Short mmCIF file of C-alpha atoms and ligand atoms in Angstrom, two decimals:
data_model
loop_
_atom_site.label_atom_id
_atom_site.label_comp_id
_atom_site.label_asym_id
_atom_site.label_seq_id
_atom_site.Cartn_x
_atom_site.Cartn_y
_atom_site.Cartn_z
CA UNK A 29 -40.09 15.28 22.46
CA UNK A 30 -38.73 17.54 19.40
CA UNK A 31 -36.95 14.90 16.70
CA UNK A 32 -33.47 16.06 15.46
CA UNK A 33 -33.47 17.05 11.70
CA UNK A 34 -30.96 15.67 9.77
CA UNK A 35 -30.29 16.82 6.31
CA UNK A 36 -27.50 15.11 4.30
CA UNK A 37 -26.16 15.26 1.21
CA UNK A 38 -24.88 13.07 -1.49
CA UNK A 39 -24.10 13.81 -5.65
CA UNK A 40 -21.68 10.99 -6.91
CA UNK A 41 -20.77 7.96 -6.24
CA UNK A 42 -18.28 7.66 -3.75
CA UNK A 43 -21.30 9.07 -1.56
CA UNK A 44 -23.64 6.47 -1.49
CA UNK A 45 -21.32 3.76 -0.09
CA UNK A 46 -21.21 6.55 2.67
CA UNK A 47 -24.52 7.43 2.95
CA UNK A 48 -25.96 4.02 3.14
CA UNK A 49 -25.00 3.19 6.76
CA UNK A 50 -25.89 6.31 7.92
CA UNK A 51 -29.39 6.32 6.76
CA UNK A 52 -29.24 2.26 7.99
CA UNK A 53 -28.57 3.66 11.49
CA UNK A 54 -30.90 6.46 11.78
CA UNK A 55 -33.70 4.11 10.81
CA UNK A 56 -32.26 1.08 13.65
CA UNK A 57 -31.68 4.16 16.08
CA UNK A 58 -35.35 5.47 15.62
CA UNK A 59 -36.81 1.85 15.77
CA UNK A 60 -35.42 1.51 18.92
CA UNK A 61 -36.60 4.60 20.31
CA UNK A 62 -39.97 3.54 18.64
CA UNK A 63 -39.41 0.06 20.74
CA UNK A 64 -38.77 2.19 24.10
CA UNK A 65 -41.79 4.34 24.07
CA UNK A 66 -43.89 0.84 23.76
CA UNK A 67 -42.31 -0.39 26.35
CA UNK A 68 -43.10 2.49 28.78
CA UNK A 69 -46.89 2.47 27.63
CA UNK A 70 -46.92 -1.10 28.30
CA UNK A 71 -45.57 -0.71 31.60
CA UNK A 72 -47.49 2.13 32.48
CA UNK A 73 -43.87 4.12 33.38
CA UNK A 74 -42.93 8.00 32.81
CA UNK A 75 -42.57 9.00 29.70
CA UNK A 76 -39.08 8.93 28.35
CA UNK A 77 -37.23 12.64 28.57
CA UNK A 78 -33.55 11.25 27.95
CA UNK A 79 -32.64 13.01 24.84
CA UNK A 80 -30.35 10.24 23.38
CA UNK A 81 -33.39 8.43 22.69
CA UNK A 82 -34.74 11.48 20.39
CA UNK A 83 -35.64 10.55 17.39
CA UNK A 84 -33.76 11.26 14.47
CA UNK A 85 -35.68 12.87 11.29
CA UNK A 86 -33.77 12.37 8.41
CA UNK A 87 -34.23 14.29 4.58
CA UNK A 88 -31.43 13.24 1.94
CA UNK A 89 -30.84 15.29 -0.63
CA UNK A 90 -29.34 13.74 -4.26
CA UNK A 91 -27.51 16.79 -5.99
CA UNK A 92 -27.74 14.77 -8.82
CA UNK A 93 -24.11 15.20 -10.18
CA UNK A 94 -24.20 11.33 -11.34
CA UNK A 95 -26.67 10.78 -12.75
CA UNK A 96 -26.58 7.51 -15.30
CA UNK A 97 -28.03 4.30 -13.52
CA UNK A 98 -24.88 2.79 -13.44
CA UNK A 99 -23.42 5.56 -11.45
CA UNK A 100 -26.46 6.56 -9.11
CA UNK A 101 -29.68 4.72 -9.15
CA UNK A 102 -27.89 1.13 -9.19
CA UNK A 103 -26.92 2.10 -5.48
CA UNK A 104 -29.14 3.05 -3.85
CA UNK A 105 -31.23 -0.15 -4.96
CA UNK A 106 -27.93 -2.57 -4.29
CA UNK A 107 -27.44 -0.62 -0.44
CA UNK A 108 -31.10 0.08 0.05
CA UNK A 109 -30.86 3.58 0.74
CA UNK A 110 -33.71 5.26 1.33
CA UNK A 111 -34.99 7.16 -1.75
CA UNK A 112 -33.76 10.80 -1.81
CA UNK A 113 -36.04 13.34 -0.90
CA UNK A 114 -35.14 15.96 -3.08
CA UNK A 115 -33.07 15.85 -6.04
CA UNK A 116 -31.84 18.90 -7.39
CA UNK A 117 -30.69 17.12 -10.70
CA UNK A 118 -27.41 19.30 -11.24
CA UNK A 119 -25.41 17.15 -13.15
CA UNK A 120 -21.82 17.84 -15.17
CA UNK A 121 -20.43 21.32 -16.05
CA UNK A 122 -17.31 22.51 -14.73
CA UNK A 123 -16.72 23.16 -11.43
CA UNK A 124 -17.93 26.41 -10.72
CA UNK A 125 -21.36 25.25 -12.48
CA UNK A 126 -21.54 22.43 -10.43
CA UNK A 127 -20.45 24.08 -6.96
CA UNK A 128 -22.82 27.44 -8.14
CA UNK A 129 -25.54 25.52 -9.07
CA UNK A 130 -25.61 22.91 -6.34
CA UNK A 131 -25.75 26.23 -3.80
CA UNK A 132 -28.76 28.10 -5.68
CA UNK A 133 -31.04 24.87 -5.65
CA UNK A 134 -29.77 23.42 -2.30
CA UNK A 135 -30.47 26.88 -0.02
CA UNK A 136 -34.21 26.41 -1.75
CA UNK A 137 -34.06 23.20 0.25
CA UNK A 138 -32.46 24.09 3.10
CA UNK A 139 -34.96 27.28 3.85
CA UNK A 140 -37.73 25.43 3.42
CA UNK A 141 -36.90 22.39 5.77
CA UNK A 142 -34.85 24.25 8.24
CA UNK A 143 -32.61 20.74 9.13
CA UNK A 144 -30.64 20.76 13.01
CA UNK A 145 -27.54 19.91 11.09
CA UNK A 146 -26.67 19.01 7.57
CA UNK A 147 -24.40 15.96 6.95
CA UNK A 148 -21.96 16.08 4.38
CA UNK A 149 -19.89 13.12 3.14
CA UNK A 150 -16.84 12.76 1.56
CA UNK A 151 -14.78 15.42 -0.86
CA UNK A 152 -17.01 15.88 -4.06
CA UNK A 153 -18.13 19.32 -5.35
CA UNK A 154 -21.92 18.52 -3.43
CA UNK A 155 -20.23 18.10 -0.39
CA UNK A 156 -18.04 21.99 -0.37
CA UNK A 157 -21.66 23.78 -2.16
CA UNK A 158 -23.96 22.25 0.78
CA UNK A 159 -21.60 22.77 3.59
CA UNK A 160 -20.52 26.35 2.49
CA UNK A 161 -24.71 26.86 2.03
CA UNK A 162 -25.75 25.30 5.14
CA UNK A 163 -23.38 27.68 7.38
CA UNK A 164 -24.40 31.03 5.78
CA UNK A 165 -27.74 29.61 7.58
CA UNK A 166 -26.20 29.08 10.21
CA UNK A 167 -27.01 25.25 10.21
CA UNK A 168 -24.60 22.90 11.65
CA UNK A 169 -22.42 21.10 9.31
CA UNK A 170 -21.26 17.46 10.19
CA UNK A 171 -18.67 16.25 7.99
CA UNK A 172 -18.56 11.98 7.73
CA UNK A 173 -14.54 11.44 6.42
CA UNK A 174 -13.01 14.67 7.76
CA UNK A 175 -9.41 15.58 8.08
CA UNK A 176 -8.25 13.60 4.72
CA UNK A 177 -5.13 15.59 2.98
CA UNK A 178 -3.50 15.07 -0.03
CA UNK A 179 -1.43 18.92 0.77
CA UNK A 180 -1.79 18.57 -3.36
CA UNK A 181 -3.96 21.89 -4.17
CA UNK A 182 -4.09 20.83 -7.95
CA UNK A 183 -6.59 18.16 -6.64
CA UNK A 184 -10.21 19.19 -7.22
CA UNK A 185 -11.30 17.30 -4.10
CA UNK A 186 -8.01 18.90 -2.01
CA UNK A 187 -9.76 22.02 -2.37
CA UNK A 188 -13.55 20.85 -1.21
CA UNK A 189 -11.77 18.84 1.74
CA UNK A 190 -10.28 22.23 3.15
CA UNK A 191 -13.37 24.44 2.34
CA UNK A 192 -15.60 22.13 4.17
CA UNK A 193 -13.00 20.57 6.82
CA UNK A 194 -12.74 24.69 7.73
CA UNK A 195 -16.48 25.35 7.90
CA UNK A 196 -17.71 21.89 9.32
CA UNK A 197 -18.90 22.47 13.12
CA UNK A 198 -18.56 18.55 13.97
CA UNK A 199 -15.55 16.23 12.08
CA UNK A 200 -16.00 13.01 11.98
CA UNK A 201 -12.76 11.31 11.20
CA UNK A 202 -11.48 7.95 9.72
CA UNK A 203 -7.90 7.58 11.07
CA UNK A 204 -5.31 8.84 12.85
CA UNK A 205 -3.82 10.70 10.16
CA UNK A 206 -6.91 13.06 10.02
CA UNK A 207 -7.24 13.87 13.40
CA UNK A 208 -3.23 14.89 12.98
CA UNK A 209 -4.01 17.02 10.52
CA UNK A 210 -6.76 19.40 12.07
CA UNK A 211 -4.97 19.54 15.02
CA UNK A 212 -2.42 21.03 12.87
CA UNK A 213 -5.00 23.23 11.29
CA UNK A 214 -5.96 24.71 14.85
CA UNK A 215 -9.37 22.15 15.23
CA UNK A 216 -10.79 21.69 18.58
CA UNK A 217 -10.82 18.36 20.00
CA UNK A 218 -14.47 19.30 20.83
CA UNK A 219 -14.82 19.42 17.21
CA UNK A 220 -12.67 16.53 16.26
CA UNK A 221 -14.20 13.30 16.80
CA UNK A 222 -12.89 9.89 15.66
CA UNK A 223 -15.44 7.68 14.31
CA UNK A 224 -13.47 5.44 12.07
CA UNK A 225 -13.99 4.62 8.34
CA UNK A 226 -17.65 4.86 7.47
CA UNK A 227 -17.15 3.26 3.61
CA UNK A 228 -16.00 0.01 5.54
CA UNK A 229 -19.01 -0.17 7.31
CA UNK A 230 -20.60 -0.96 3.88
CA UNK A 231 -18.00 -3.60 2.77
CA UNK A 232 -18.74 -5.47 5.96
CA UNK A 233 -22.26 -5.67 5.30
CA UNK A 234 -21.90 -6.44 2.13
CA UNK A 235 -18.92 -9.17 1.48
CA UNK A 236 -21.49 -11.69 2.36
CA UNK A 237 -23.19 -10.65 -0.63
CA UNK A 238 -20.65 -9.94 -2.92
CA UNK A 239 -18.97 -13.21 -2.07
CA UNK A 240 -21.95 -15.24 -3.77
CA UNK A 241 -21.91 -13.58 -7.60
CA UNK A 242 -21.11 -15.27 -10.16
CA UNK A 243 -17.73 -13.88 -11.64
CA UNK A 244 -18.44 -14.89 -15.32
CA UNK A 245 -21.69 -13.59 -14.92
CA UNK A 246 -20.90 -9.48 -13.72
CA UNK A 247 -18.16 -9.50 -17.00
CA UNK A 248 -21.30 -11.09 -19.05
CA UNK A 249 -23.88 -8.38 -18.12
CA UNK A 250 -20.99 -5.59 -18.07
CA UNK A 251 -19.02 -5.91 -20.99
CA UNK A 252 -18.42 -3.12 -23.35
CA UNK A 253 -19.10 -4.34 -27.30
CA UNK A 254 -19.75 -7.86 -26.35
CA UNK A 255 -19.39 -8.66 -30.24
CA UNK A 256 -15.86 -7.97 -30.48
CA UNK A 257 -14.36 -10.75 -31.61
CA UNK A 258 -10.86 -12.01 -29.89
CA UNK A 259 -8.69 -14.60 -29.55
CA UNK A 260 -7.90 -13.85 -26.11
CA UNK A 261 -9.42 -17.50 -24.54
CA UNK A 262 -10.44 -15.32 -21.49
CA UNK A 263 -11.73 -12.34 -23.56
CA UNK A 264 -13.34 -14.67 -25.93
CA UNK A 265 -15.34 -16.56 -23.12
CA UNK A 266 -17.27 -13.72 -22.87
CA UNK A 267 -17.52 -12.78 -26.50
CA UNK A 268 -18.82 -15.99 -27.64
CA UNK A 269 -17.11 -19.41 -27.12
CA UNK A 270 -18.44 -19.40 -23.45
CA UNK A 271 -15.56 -22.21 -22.63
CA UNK A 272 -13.04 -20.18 -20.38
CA UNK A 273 -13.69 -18.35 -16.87
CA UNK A 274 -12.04 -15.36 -15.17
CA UNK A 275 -9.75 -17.54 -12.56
CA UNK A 276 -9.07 -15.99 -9.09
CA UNK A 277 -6.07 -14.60 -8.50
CA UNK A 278 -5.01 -14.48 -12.61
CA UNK A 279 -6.34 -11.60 -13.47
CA UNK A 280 -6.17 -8.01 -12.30
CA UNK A 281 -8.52 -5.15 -11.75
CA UNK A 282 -8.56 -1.45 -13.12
CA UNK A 283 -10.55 1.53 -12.29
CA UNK A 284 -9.30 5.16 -13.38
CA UNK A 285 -10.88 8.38 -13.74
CA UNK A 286 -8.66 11.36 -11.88
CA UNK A 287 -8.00 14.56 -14.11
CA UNK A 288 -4.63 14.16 -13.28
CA UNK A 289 -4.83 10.79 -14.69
CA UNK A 290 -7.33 11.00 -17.71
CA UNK A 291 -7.98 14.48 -19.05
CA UNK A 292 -4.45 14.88 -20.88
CA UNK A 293 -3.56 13.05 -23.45
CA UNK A 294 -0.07 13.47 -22.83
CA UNK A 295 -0.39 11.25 -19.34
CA UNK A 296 -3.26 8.62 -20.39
CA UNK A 297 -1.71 7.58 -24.15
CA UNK A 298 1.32 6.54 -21.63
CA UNK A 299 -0.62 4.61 -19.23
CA UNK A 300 -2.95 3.00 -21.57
CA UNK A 301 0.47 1.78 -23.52
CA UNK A 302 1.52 0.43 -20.17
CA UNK A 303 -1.66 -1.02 -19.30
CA UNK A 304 -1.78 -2.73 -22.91
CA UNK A 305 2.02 -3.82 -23.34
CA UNK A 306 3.13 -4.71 -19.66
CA UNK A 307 0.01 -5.14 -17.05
CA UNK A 308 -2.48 -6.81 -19.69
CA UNK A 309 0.56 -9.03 -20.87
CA UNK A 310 1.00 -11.09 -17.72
CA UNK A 311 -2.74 -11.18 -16.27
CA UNK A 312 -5.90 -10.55 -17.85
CA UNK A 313 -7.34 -6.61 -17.26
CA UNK A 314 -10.68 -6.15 -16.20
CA UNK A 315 -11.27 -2.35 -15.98
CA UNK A 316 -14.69 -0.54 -15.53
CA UNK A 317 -14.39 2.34 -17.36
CA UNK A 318 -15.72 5.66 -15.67
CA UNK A 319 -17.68 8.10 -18.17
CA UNK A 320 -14.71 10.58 -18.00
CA UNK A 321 -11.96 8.13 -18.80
CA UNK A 322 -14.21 7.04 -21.73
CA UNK A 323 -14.78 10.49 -23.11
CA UNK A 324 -11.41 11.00 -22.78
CA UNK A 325 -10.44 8.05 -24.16
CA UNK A 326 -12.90 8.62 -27.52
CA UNK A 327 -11.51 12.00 -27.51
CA UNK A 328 -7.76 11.15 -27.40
CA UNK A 329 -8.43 8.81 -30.48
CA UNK A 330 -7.39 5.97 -27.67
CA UNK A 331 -11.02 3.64 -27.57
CA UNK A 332 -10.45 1.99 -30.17
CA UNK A 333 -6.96 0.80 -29.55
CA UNK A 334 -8.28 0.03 -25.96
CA UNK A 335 -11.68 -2.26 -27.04
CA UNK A 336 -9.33 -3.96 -29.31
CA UNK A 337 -6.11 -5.12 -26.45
CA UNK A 338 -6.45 -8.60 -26.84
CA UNK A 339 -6.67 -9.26 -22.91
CA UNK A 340 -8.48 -5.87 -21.46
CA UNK A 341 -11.79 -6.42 -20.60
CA UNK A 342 -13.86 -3.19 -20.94
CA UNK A 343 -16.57 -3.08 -18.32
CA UNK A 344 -19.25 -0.67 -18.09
CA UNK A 345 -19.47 0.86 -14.34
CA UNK A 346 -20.48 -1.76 -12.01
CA UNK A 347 -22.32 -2.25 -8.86
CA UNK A 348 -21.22 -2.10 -5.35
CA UNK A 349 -21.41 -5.91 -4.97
CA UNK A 350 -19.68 -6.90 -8.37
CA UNK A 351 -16.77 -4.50 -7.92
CA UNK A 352 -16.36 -5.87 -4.17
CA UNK A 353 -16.46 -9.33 -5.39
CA UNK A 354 -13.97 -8.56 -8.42
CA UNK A 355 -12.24 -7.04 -6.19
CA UNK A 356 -12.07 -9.85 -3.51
CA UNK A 357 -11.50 -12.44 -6.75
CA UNK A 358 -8.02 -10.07 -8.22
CA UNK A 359 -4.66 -11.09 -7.77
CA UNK A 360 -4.55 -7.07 -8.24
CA UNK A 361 -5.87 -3.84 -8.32
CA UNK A 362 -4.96 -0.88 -10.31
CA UNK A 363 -6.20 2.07 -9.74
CA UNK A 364 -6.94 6.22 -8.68
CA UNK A 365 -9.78 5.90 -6.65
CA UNK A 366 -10.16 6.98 -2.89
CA UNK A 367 -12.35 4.00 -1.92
CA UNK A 368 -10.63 1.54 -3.71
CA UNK A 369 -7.66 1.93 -1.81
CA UNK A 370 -9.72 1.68 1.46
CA UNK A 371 -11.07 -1.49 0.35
CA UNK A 372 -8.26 -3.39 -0.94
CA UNK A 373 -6.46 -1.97 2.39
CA UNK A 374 -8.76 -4.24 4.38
CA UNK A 375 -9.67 -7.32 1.59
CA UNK A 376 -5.74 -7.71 1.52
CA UNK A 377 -5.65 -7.15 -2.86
CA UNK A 378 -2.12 -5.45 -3.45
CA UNK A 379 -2.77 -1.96 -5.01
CA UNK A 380 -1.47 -0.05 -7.83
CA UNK A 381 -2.45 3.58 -6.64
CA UNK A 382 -1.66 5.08 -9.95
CA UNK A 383 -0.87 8.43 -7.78
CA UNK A 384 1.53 10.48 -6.91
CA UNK A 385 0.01 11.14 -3.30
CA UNK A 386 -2.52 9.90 -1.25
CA UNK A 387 -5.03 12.07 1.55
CA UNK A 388 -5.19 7.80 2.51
CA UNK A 389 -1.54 6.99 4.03
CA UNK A 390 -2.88 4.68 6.30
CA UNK A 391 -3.54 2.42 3.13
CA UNK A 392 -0.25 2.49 2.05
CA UNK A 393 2.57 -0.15 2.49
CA UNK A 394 4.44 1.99 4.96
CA UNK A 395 1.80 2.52 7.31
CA UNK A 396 0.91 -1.49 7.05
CA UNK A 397 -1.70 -0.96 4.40
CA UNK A 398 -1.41 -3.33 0.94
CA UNK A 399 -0.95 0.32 -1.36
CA UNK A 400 1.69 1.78 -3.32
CA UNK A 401 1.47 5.06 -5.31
CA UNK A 402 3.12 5.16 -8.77
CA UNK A 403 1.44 8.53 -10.62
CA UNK A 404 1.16 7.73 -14.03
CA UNK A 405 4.82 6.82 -14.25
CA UNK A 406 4.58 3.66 -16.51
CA UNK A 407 8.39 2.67 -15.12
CA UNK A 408 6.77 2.95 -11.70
CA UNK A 409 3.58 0.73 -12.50
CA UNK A 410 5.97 -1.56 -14.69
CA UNK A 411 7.97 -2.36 -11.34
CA UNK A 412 5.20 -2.46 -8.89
CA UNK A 413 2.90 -4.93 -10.91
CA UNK A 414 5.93 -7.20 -11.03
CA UNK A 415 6.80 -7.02 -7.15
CA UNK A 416 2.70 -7.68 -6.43
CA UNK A 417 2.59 -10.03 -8.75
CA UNK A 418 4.63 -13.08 -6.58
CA UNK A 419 3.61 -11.39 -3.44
CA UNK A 420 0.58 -12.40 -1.09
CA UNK A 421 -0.44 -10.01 0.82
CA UNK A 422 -3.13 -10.22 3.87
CA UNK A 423 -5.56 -7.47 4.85
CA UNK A 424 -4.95 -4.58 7.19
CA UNK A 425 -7.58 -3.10 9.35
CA UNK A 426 -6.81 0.42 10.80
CA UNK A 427 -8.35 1.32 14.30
CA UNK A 428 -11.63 1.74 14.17
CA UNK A 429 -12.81 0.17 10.31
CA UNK A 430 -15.04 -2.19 12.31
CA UNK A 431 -18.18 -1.82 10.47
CA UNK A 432 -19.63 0.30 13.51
CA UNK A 433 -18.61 3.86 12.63
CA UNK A 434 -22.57 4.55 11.55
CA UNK A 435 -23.85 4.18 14.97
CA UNK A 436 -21.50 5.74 16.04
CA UNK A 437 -22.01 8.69 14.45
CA UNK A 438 -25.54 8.57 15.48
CA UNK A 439 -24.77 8.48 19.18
CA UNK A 440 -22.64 11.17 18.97
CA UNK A 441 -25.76 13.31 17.45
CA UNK A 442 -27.98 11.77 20.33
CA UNK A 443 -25.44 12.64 22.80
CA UNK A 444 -24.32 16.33 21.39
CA UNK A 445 -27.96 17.31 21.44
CA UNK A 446 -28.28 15.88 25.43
CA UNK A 447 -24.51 17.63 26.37
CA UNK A 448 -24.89 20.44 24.20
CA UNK A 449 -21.41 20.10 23.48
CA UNK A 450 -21.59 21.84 19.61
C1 UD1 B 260 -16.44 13.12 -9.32
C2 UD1 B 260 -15.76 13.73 -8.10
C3 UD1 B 260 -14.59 12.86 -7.68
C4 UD1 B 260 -15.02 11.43 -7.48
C5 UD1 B 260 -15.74 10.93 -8.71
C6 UD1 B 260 -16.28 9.56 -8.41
C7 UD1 B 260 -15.70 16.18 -7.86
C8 UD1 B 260 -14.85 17.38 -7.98
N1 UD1 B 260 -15.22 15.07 -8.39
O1 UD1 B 260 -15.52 13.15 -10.39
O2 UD1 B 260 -14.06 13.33 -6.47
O3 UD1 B 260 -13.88 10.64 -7.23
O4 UD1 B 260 -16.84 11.80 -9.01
O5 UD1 B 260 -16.63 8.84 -9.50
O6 UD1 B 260 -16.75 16.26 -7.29
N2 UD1 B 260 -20.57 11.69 -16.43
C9 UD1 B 260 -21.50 10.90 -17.04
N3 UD1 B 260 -22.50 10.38 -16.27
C10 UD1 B 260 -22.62 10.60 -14.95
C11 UD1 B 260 -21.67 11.42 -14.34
C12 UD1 B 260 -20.64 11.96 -15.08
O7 UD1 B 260 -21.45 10.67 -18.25
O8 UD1 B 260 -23.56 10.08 -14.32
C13 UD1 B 260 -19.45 12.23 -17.24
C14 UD1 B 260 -19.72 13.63 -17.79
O9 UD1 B 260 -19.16 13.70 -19.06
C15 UD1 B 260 -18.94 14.51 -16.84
C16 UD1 B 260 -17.76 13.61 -16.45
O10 UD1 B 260 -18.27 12.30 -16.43
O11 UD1 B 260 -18.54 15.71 -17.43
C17 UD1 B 260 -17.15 13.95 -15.11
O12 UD1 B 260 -18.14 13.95 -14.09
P1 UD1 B 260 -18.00 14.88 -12.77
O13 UD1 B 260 -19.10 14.60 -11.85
O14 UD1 B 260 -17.77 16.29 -13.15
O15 UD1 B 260 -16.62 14.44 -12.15
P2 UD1 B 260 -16.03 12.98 -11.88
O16 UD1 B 260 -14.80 12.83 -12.69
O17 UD1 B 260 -17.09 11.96 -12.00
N1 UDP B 261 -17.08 1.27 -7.46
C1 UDP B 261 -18.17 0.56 -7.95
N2 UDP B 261 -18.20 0.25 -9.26
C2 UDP B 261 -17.22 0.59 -10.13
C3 UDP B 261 -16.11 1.32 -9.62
C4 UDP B 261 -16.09 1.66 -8.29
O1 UDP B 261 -19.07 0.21 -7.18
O2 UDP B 261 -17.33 0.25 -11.32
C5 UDP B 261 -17.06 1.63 -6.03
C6 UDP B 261 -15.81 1.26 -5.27
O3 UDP B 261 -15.81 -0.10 -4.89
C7 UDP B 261 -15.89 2.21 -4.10
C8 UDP B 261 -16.46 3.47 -4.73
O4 UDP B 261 -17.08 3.04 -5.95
O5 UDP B 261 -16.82 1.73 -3.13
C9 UDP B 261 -15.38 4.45 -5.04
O6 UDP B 261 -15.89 5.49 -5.85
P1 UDP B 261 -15.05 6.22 -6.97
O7 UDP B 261 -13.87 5.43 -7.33
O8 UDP B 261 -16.01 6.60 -8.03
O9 UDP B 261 -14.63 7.58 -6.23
P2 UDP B 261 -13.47 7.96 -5.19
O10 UDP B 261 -13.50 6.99 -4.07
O11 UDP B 261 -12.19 7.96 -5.95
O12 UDP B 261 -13.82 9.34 -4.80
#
């Protein structure tokens, strides 16, 4: 029997948390099919001809627009994902550099391997250059986290979302939400199928995991300038003196690194000021600086002031398990990231989204989630860290974030290619 060819696609980091589970169950899907055929040639039966068993040939492809350990590499040794095939080492440059250059090396790929469908995650420039390359192929395009809107077009990943939501031939959707949306964009429901949220498939493999580091010990092996001397007891545990420990709950988490956010001074000299004077004031800040923000930061003349806050703890990027357990460990988390707001929706930590929209609202407050966007407004941030600060909150976990949505997805491929629905 022919195997389906699968080609998908990651570049940055967002992708691999998405990526892992996939790749997990092609490999479980393809062992059983493995198990099945030994089981007929033991038992002397007919050969199997049900196409849902097919196996499943899969070739990932690393654009390569992270690059540094800390943002690649580290993951796909944490999540054991399967070494990429190819990578087409892109890396930064502006966004028609990335997109342009990402389509040139990836159609090299593509014509030589000839893949049944391509697989693209997410809303990162990789994920708009392969999908718009795979269907001037005419390959099929799945897209894993379809149907997310922010309706803000000033959003770099707004725009990949629409390109590839409009091109994708099978959308795989998180929520609710989504699958509202393109129905309102004139989607089939052929087209539209609800899978649930594929990044919580990781955190529910992986809080085991994360639960048994060693808080102390990720700041310790992640600090930025661990010589910086400072009389902050926490900040000086891990700068020396080796007598105090980050306490759960009494501290609070930061991770930042939008445009909107970072690249004008005008908006970050603000937030860091609000970060430094209000949030760091109450609770110790532990924030894992992204290489943007940092740039930005050195550029800004802002570093400085920000390695020297008395209670900020610069981190370098960590790994999936130390952010999930730092984030499991926060009384709080502060931040512009996509994921993070997924996974504080279901660990329960209050979040900051430092935003002024979301394409997440089933995270938010309103919609039961533990999320509530501020933008950059340091008034905003100012009121919100005080109401989550004497507030518990519990976890919320929207329909389908069962830590399933992987197989899923592969059944659906096993099935489509039986039904030739798409
Ligand atoms: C990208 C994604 C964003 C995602 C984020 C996750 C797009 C349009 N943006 O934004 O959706 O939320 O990744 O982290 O695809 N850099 C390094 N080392 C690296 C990678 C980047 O130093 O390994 C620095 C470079 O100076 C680069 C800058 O970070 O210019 C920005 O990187 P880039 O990939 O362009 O965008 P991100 O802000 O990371
Ligand atoms: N993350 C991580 N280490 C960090 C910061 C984030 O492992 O230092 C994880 C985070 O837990 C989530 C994912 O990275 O799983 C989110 O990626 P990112 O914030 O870079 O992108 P976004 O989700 O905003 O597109």
């Amino acid at each position: 029997m022919k195997k389906i060819k699968i080609m998908s696609v990651v570049g940055a980091r967002p992708n691999f948390m998405k990526i892992a589970p996939f790749a997990h169950a092609i490999a479980a899907h393809n062992q059983k099919s493995d198990d099945r055929g030994q089981t007929t040639v033991a038992g002397n039966r007919e050969p199997i001809t049900d196409n849902r068993h097919q196996k499943i040939e899969h070739f990932l492809v690393h654009t390569g627009q992270h690059y540094d350990k800390a943002m690649s590499h580290s993951f796909f040794e944490a999540l054991n994902i399967p070494h990429p095939d190819v990578d087409l080492g892109i890396g930064s440059g502006s966004h028609a550099e990335q997109v342009g250059k990402t389509m040139i090396e990836f159609e090299k790929v593509l014509l030589e391997q000839k893949p049944d469908w391509v697989v693209v995650v997410g809303d990162v420039n990789a994920t708009c250059a392969c999908s718009i390359t795979a269907k001037k192929h005419h390959v099929k395009v799945a897209h894993i986290e379809a149907g997310l809107r922010s309706f803000d077009e000033k959003m770099p990943e707004e725009i990949n979302r629409m390109v590839t939501d409009s091109l994708s031939d099978l959308l795989l959707t998180p929520d609710q939400f989504a699958n509202e949306n393109l129905r309102r964009e004139g989607h089939s429901e052929e087209q539209i199928q609800f899978v649930g949220n594929i990044m919580i498939d990781t955190l529910e493999a992986n809080r085991g995991k994360a639960a048994d580091l060693d808080l102390d010990q990720i700041i310790r092996d992640n600090l930025i300038d661990p010589h910086q001397p400072s009389t902050c007891p926490v900040k000086a545990s891990f700068t020396g003196a080796n007598n105090h420990q980050l306490v759960k709950d009494a501290f609070s988490v930061l991770t930042m690194h939008r445009p909107s956010n970072v690249d004008e001074k005008a908006v970050l000299e603000p937030l860091v000021r609000v970060l430094i004077d209000s949030v760091s004031a109450e609770l110790p800040l532990v924030w894992s600086v992204h290489p943007r923000t940092k740039k930005n930061l050195q550029q800004f003349g802002l570093w400085e002031e920000v390695l020297n806050a008395e209670n900020i703890i610069l981190i370098n990027p960590v790994g999936y398990h130390e952010m999930l357990k730092l984030n499991m460990s926060a009384k709080l988390m502060l931040t512009d990231s996509g994921g993070l707001q997924e996974e504080c929706c279901v660990l329960g930590t209050p979040c900051i989204t430092m935003r002024e929209n979301t394409e997440r609202p089933v995270t938010l407050v309103e919609h039961g989630g533990v999320s509530e966007l501020t933008g950059p407004d340091p008034e905003k941030i100012r009121a919100a860290f005080q109401r989550f600060l004497s507030m518990d909150c519990s976890g919320h976990t929207p329909e389908l974030w069962d830590g399933h949505t992987a197989e899923r997805i592969v059944e659906l491929f096993c099935s489509l290619v039986t039904s030739r629905v798409v």
